[in-house]
Amino acid sequence: MIDAKSKKEKRFDPLVTVFWKDDYVMMIDQTKLPNRLSYIRCLDHNEVANAIKKMVIRGAPAIGVAAGFGLALTAVHSSAKSVNELRNELDIAFKVLQSSRPTAINLVWALQRIMKTSKESKSIDEVKKAVLNEALKMADEDIQTNRRLGATGAKILKDGDVIMTHCNAGSLATVTYGTALGVIRAAEESGKHIRVIATETRPVMQGSRLTAFELQHDGIDVSLIPDTAVAYTMSSRKIRYVIVGADRVLRTGHVFNKIGTYQVAIMANLYNIPFYVAAPLSTFDFENSQKNVIIEERPAEEVIRIGRKRIVPKGIKIFNPAFDITPPELIAGIITEKGILKPPFEINLNR
Ligand code: MRU
């Protein structure tokens, strides 16, 4: 017999975005979503770097793990005759993977962590084993981290809350479970019913193609709005919180996230809707300042066409930045796996 409590509780089996199988890397091809759920197999680090560049895989934590697996491919399939030769191969793979996308810190964080492990090992076999183990460990940690982060954030949500989110910070942006959408999943798993409002997120449409897809996949209530409907939706619906992910969080609390996040944050502040960021500590960058972080500019084609159809007159100049920076004064809190960081961020981070 099912009692009232267990009847409400859910346990999700969210999509797994990237994994290691039979000595190769498998990933969901996100360029095919929502129409086809298919997987590609990457055979070497060049294929992984290409997949990251073309956004077959995207989302800060997911590209970090994928890049880690890229190094593991180099190590595991190497026929190097000496440790030095193997280290050279890893250095080359490191550079190729590092240059695949510039803004999300998780990419370089993951690569550096694995390179460090490789340097601590002495023989060819030890290096191979250490690199693969570290990459697998990172993938596993990502899942545990998201679950902890989700459970922390879920505490602020109440049954019936409506949450607005932007872009995709879900299972498809991580190994699985998600950061911002991990908070929603954890709330649902604790028996709360949450309604999500997702923005389309032009021009790559991570909101409509990915967030809507993965929430529907898990049976979570989601409505989609055009990016242009954010202010009107905030003014006319009862939105409890905005929760988004992050690609990089600076010591000062400045948050680099998908283009459009900043304007959603401004609007949320105007309507007194608390604006939260959900990000694991691997997304924090304690070294750089705003001026030395590269904001990726994506190809003009993303703006010029929808699918194959041209929607812009020929000869029009295009500016297509992929990320923006939300200043700390617009952020109510940053949900991490270690707790919710409240402003003033710089002071509280030091603690
Ligand atoms: O260009 P993308 O799709 O790789 O952008 C990254 C993102 O998915 C978002 O900015 C997200 O909010 C942060 S990743 C959890």
Short mmCIF file of C-alpha atoms and ligand atoms in Angstrom, two decimals:
data_model
loop_
_atom_site.label_atom_id
_atom_site.label_comp_id
_atom_site.label_asym_id
_atom_site.label_seq_id
_atom_site.Cartn_x
_atom_site.Cartn_y
_atom_site.Cartn_z
CA MET A 1 0.00 0.00 0.00
CA ILE A 2 1.29 3.48 -0.88
CA ASP A 3 0.97 6.07 1.88
CA ALA A 4 0.35 9.76 1.23
CA LYS A 5 4.02 10.70 1.62
CA SER A 6 5.59 8.11 -0.66
CA LYS A 7 2.86 8.75 -3.21
CA LYS A 8 4.12 12.32 -3.60
CA GLU A 9 7.84 11.53 -3.56
CA LYS A 10 9.60 11.13 -6.88
CA ARG A 11 12.90 9.64 -7.85
CA PHE A 12 14.24 10.80 -11.17
CA ASP A 13 16.24 8.93 -13.69
CA PRO A 14 17.55 11.96 -15.60
CA LEU A 15 19.48 11.78 -18.86
CA VAL A 16 23.19 10.99 -18.62
CA THR A 17 24.96 13.47 -20.89
CA VAL A 18 28.50 12.13 -21.03
CA PHE A 19 30.06 8.82 -19.96
CA TRP A 20 32.99 6.47 -20.52
CA LYS A 21 32.17 3.19 -22.24
CA ASP A 22 34.45 0.45 -23.55
CA ASP A 23 37.47 2.80 -23.51
CA TYR A 24 35.75 5.59 -25.47
CA VAL A 25 33.64 8.66 -24.64
CA MET A 26 29.92 8.66 -25.28
CA MET A 27 27.84 11.82 -25.26
CA ILE A 28 24.32 12.88 -26.13
CA ASP A 29 24.36 14.84 -29.38
CA GLN A 30 22.63 18.00 -28.12
CA THR A 31 22.53 19.56 -31.58
CA LYS A 32 19.89 16.94 -32.49
CA LEU A 33 17.62 17.69 -29.52
CA PRO A 34 14.69 17.88 -29.06
CA ASN A 35 13.90 15.92 -32.20
CA ARG A 36 16.24 12.99 -31.71
CA LEU A 37 17.88 11.57 -28.59
CA SER A 38 21.07 10.11 -30.01
CA TYR A 39 24.63 9.53 -28.83
CA ILE A 40 27.99 10.01 -30.48
CA ARG A 41 31.22 8.19 -29.67
CA CYS A 42 34.47 10.20 -29.55
CA LEU A 43 37.61 8.28 -30.38
CA ASP A 44 40.27 10.87 -29.52
CA HIS A 45 40.77 14.28 -27.91
CA ASN A 46 40.34 16.07 -31.28
CA GLU A 47 36.85 14.64 -31.61
CA VAL A 48 36.03 15.69 -28.05
CA ALA A 49 37.34 19.22 -28.70
CA ASN A 50 35.25 19.43 -31.87
CA ALA A 51 32.16 18.25 -30.05
CA ILE A 52 32.69 20.99 -27.44
CA LYS A 53 33.29 23.63 -30.14
CA LYS A 54 30.18 22.67 -32.09
CA MET A 55 28.10 22.40 -28.91
CA VAL A 56 27.32 18.72 -29.40
CA ILE A 57 28.06 18.87 -25.68
CA ARG A 58 27.77 22.16 -23.79
CA GLY A 59 27.16 23.50 -20.30
CA ALA A 60 30.07 24.32 -18.00
CA PRO A 61 30.29 21.16 -15.85
CA ALA A 62 29.57 18.85 -18.82
CA ILE A 63 32.35 20.30 -20.97
CA GLY A 64 34.74 20.02 -18.01
CA VAL A 65 34.04 16.31 -17.65
CA ALA A 66 34.12 15.78 -21.43
CA ALA A 67 37.51 17.50 -21.66
CA GLY A 68 38.78 15.29 -18.81
CA PHE A 69 37.66 12.23 -20.77
CA GLY A 70 39.43 13.72 -23.82
CA LEU A 71 42.73 13.53 -21.91
CA ALA A 72 41.84 10.01 -20.80
CA LEU A 73 41.41 9.00 -24.47
CA THR A 74 44.89 10.31 -25.23
CA ALA A 75 46.41 8.43 -22.32
CA VAL A 76 44.56 5.13 -22.67
CA HIS A 77 45.15 4.80 -26.44
CA SER A 78 48.70 6.09 -26.46
CA SER A 79 51.45 3.87 -27.87
CA ALA A 80 54.18 6.09 -26.38
CA LYS A 81 57.42 4.29 -25.60
CA SER A 82 58.45 6.52 -22.73
CA VAL A 83 56.77 8.57 -20.00
CA ASN A 84 58.14 11.74 -21.57
CA GLU A 85 56.58 10.89 -24.91
CA LEU A 86 53.25 10.25 -23.17
CA ARG A 87 53.53 13.54 -21.27
CA ASN A 88 54.14 15.37 -24.58
CA GLU A 89 51.02 13.79 -26.06
CA LEU A 90 49.02 14.87 -23.02
CA ASP A 91 50.39 18.43 -23.29
CA ILE A 92 49.24 18.63 -26.92
CA ALA A 93 45.79 17.25 -26.05
CA PHE A 94 45.58 19.71 -23.14
CA LYS A 95 46.14 22.67 -25.48
CA VAL A 96 43.65 21.46 -28.08
CA LEU A 97 40.94 20.84 -25.47
CA GLN A 98 41.64 24.06 -23.58
CA SER A 99 41.12 26.15 -26.70
CA SER A 100 37.77 24.57 -27.59
CA ARG A 101 35.69 27.18 -25.67
CA PRO A 102 36.96 30.12 -23.60
CA THR A 103 34.40 31.26 -21.02
CA ALA A 104 33.40 28.38 -18.74
CA ILE A 105 36.08 27.90 -16.09
CA ASN A 106 35.18 24.22 -15.51
CA LEU A 107 36.94 23.26 -18.75
CA VAL A 108 40.37 24.47 -17.72
CA TRP A 109 39.77 23.47 -14.09
CA ALA A 110 39.15 19.86 -15.13
CA LEU A 111 42.10 19.75 -17.51
CA GLN A 112 44.52 21.19 -14.96
CA ARG A 113 43.34 18.79 -12.29
CA ILE A 114 43.99 15.78 -14.52
CA MET A 115 47.36 17.07 -15.74
CA LYS A 116 48.41 17.47 -12.12
CA THR A 117 47.56 13.83 -11.38
CA SER A 118 49.44 12.68 -14.47
CA LYS A 119 52.57 14.46 -13.25
CA GLU A 120 52.47 12.62 -9.94
CA SER A 121 52.80 9.21 -11.65
CA LYS A 122 56.09 7.71 -12.80
CA SER A 123 55.63 4.86 -15.32
CA ILE A 124 53.62 4.79 -18.57
CA ASP A 125 51.06 2.42 -17.06
CA GLU A 126 50.73 4.51 -13.92
CA VAL A 127 50.15 7.70 -15.91
CA LYS A 128 47.52 6.01 -18.08
CA LYS A 129 45.73 4.61 -15.06
CA ALA A 130 45.94 7.86 -13.09
CA VAL A 131 44.53 9.98 -15.93
CA LEU A 132 41.59 7.66 -16.55
CA ASN A 133 40.83 7.25 -12.85
CA GLU A 134 40.86 10.99 -12.26
CA ALA A 135 38.54 11.60 -15.23
CA LEU A 136 36.12 8.93 -13.98
CA LYS A 137 36.31 10.33 -10.47
CA MET A 138 35.44 13.81 -11.75
CA ALA A 139 32.42 12.48 -13.62
CA ASP A 140 31.22 10.74 -10.49
CA GLU A 141 31.90 13.77 -8.29
CA ASP A 142 29.87 15.93 -10.64
CA ILE A 143 26.78 13.83 -9.94
CA GLN A 144 27.30 13.84 -6.17
CA THR A 145 27.99 17.59 -6.19
CA ASN A 146 24.83 18.35 -8.14
CA ARG A 147 22.75 16.25 -5.78
CA ARG A 148 24.17 18.07 -2.75
CA LEU A 149 23.77 21.46 -4.41
CA GLY A 150 20.21 20.54 -5.40
CA ALA A 151 19.28 19.47 -1.89
CA THR A 152 20.72 22.72 -0.47
CA GLY A 153 18.79 24.91 -2.89
CA ALA A 154 15.58 22.91 -2.58
CA LYS A 155 15.25 24.00 1.04
CA ILE A 156 14.27 27.52 -0.02
CA LEU A 157 11.53 26.25 -2.37
CA LYS A 158 7.94 25.66 -1.25
CA ASP A 159 5.27 23.43 -2.67
CA GLY A 160 3.61 25.22 -5.59
CA ASP A 161 6.45 27.69 -6.28
CA VAL A 162 6.93 29.00 -9.80
CA ILE A 163 10.60 29.30 -10.82
CA MET A 164 11.93 31.09 -13.87
CA THR A 165 15.16 29.82 -15.41
CA HIS A 166 17.27 30.86 -18.39
CA CYS A 167 19.31 28.69 -20.76
CA ASN A 168 19.95 25.12 -19.65
CA ALA A 169 21.63 24.34 -16.36
CA GLY A 170 20.19 20.87 -16.13
CA SER A 171 21.26 17.26 -16.60
CA LEU A 172 22.26 18.21 -20.14
CA ALA A 173 24.71 20.82 -18.84
CA THR A 174 26.30 18.39 -16.36
CA VAL A 175 26.94 14.64 -16.25
CA THR A 176 23.39 14.33 -14.98
CA TYR A 177 20.88 15.95 -12.55
CA GLY A 178 21.91 19.56 -13.19
CA THR A 179 22.69 22.63 -11.13
CA ALA A 180 19.77 25.10 -11.37
CA LEU A 181 17.49 22.30 -12.55
CA GLY A 182 19.07 20.04 -9.92
CA VAL A 183 17.50 22.38 -7.34
CA ILE A 184 14.11 21.84 -9.00
CA ARG A 185 14.65 18.06 -9.17
CA ALA A 186 15.64 17.91 -5.49
CA ALA A 187 12.54 19.92 -4.50
CA GLU A 188 10.35 17.57 -6.52
CA GLU A 189 12.07 14.54 -4.99
CA SER A 190 11.22 15.91 -1.55
CA GLY A 191 7.56 15.96 -2.51
CA LYS A 192 7.11 19.61 -3.58
CA HIS A 193 5.41 20.43 -6.82
CA ILE A 194 7.35 23.10 -8.71
CA ARG A 195 6.35 24.85 -11.91
CA VAL A 196 9.16 26.01 -14.15
CA ILE A 197 9.07 28.86 -16.63
CA ALA A 198 11.90 28.48 -19.14
CA THR A 199 13.07 31.14 -21.58
CA GLU A 200 13.82 30.06 -25.15
CA THR A 201 17.38 31.45 -24.96
CA ARG A 202 18.09 32.72 -28.46
CA PRO A 203 20.05 32.11 -30.59
CA VAL A 204 21.08 28.53 -29.73
CA MET A 205 17.76 27.85 -27.99
CA GLN A 206 19.06 25.88 -25.01
CA GLY A 207 15.83 26.75 -23.15
CA SER A 208 13.37 25.47 -25.72
CA ARG A 209 15.48 22.64 -27.15
CA LEU A 210 17.09 21.37 -23.94
CA THR A 211 15.48 22.65 -20.72
CA ALA A 212 11.95 22.00 -22.01
CA PHE A 213 13.06 18.58 -23.31
CA GLU A 214 14.76 17.35 -20.16
CA LEU A 215 12.07 18.60 -17.77
CA GLN A 216 9.36 17.00 -19.88
CA HIS A 217 11.48 13.80 -19.95
CA ASP A 218 11.34 13.77 -16.13
CA GLY A 219 7.67 14.76 -15.90
CA ILE A 220 8.38 18.19 -14.37
CA ASP A 221 5.87 20.96 -15.10
CA VAL A 222 7.46 23.39 -17.56
CA SER A 223 6.14 26.28 -19.67
CA LEU A 224 8.19 28.00 -22.32
CA ILE A 225 8.25 31.74 -22.98
CA PRO A 226 10.02 33.78 -25.66
CA ASP A 227 13.00 35.73 -24.30
CA THR A 228 11.05 38.88 -25.11
CA ALA A 229 8.29 37.87 -22.64
CA VAL A 230 10.43 37.95 -19.47
CA ALA A 231 9.28 41.35 -18.13
CA TYR A 232 5.63 40.79 -18.96
CA THR A 233 5.68 37.32 -17.38
CA MET A 234 7.28 38.72 -14.23
CA SER A 235 4.72 41.50 -14.07
CA SER A 236 1.72 39.25 -14.62
CA ARG A 237 2.58 35.88 -12.98
CA LYS A 238 3.57 35.06 -9.45
CA ILE A 239 7.21 34.04 -9.83
CA ARG A 240 8.86 33.05 -6.55
CA TYR A 241 12.50 32.95 -7.68
CA VAL A 242 14.70 33.11 -10.72
CA ILE A 243 17.35 30.36 -10.60
CA VAL A 244 20.04 30.13 -13.26
CA GLY A 245 23.36 28.33 -13.65
CA ALA A 246 26.82 29.82 -14.16
CA ASP A 247 29.82 29.35 -16.39
CA ARG A 248 32.18 31.25 -14.13
CA VAL A 249 31.79 33.01 -10.77
CA LEU A 250 34.44 35.51 -9.74
CA ARG A 251 35.62 36.14 -6.20
CA THR A 252 33.68 39.43 -6.34
CA GLY A 253 30.42 37.58 -7.08
CA HIS A 254 30.25 38.61 -10.74
CA VAL A 255 28.55 35.78 -12.62
CA PHE A 256 29.32 34.88 -16.22
CA ASN A 257 26.38 33.00 -17.68
CA LYS A 258 24.44 32.57 -20.91
CA ILE A 259 23.73 35.75 -22.82
CA GLY A 260 20.47 37.24 -21.57
CA THR A 261 21.05 36.31 -17.92
CA TYR A 262 21.97 39.90 -17.06
CA GLN A 263 18.75 41.33 -18.45
CA VAL A 264 16.70 38.65 -16.65
CA ALA A 265 18.50 39.63 -13.41
CA ILE A 266 17.78 43.34 -13.93
CA MET A 267 14.13 42.56 -14.55
CA ALA A 268 13.91 40.26 -11.52
CA ASN A 269 15.31 43.02 -9.29
CA LEU A 270 12.79 45.49 -10.72
CA TYR A 271 9.96 43.12 -9.79
CA ASN A 272 11.49 42.13 -6.41
CA ILE A 273 11.93 38.52 -7.42
CA PRO A 274 15.02 37.04 -5.70
CA PHE A 275 17.58 36.10 -8.34
CA TYR A 276 19.66 33.01 -7.43
CA VAL A 277 22.61 31.40 -9.16
CA ALA A 278 23.27 27.67 -8.73
CA ALA A 279 26.92 26.75 -9.27
CA PRO A 280 29.33 24.13 -7.94
CA LEU A 281 32.61 25.33 -6.44
CA SER A 282 34.38 24.07 -9.60
CA THR A 283 32.74 27.04 -11.38
CA PHE A 284 34.41 29.59 -9.06
CA ASP A 285 37.43 31.45 -10.40
CA PHE A 286 39.45 32.95 -7.56
CA GLU A 287 42.22 34.28 -9.77
CA ASN A 288 40.85 36.26 -12.68
CA SER A 289 39.08 39.59 -12.81
CA GLN A 290 36.37 40.61 -15.26
CA LYS A 291 38.76 42.13 -17.74
CA ASN A 292 40.80 38.99 -18.37
CA VAL A 293 37.91 36.60 -18.90
CA ILE A 294 37.07 36.09 -22.57
CA ILE A 295 33.43 36.38 -23.50
CA GLU A 296 33.02 33.96 -26.36
CA GLU A 297 31.59 35.32 -29.59
CA ARG A 298 29.80 32.65 -31.57
CA PRO A 299 29.40 32.43 -35.36
CA ALA A 300 27.04 34.94 -37.02
CA GLU A 301 25.25 31.98 -38.64
CA GLU A 302 23.57 31.24 -35.29
CA VAL A 303 21.73 34.56 -35.56
CA ILE A 304 21.28 34.62 -39.32
CA ARG A 305 19.39 31.34 -39.61
CA ILE A 306 16.78 29.32 -37.80
CA GLY A 307 17.54 25.80 -38.92
CA ARG A 308 18.38 26.18 -42.58
CA LYS A 309 16.13 29.17 -43.10
CA ARG A 310 17.74 32.61 -43.39
CA ILE A 311 15.88 35.16 -41.27
CA VAL A 312 18.21 38.15 -41.68
CA PRO A 313 18.75 40.22 -44.85
CA LYS A 314 22.09 39.59 -46.57
CA GLY A 315 24.89 42.00 -45.62
CA ILE A 316 23.68 42.77 -42.07
CA LYS A 317 26.42 43.02 -39.42
CA ILE A 318 25.97 40.58 -36.53
CA PHE A 319 27.23 40.69 -32.95
CA ASN A 320 26.72 37.34 -31.21
CA PRO A 321 28.21 37.24 -27.69
CA ALA A 322 27.49 33.94 -25.94
CA PHE A 323 27.74 35.12 -22.33
CA ASP A 324 27.15 38.19 -20.17
CA ILE A 325 28.13 39.26 -16.67
CA THR A 326 25.60 39.72 -13.89
CA PRO A 327 26.94 41.99 -11.14
CA PRO A 328 26.75 40.85 -7.50
CA GLU A 329 24.28 43.55 -6.45
CA LEU A 330 21.59 41.82 -8.52
CA ILE A 331 22.17 38.39 -6.97
CA ALA A 332 20.31 37.24 -3.83
CA GLY A 333 22.49 34.17 -3.32
CA ILE A 334 24.73 31.58 -4.94
CA ILE A 335 23.66 28.02 -4.24
CA THR A 336 26.66 25.68 -3.98
CA GLU A 337 27.21 22.12 -2.74
CA LYS A 338 28.58 23.63 0.49
CA GLY A 339 25.63 25.93 1.24
CA ILE A 340 24.08 29.15 -0.02
CA LEU A 341 26.53 32.00 -0.34
CA LYS A 342 24.91 35.32 0.54
CA PRO A 343 26.11 38.84 -0.20
CA PRO A 344 28.55 40.43 0.38
CA PHE A 345 30.04 37.58 -1.66
CA GLU A 346 33.69 38.50 -1.48
CA ILE A 347 33.68 38.76 2.30
CA ASN A 348 31.58 35.63 2.79
CA LEU A 349 33.64 33.64 0.28
CA ASN A 350 36.77 34.32 2.29
CA ARG A 351 35.06 32.83 5.30
O1 MRU B 1 26.80 27.99 -24.39
P1 MRU B 1 26.40 26.96 -23.40
O2 MRU B 1 25.11 26.28 -23.70
O3 MRU B 1 27.52 26.01 -23.10
O4 MRU B 1 26.17 27.84 -22.12
C1 MRU B 1 26.46 27.39 -20.89
C2 MRU B 1 25.22 27.13 -20.19
O5 MRU B 1 24.67 26.07 -20.34
C3 MRU B 1 24.62 28.10 -19.34
O6 MRU B 1 25.17 29.34 -19.37
C4 MRU B 1 24.35 27.53 -17.97
O7 MRU B 1 23.51 28.37 -17.31
C5 MRU B 1 25.58 27.31 -17.16
S1 MRU B 1 26.16 25.69 -17.22
C6 MRU B 1 25.38 24.88 -15.89
#
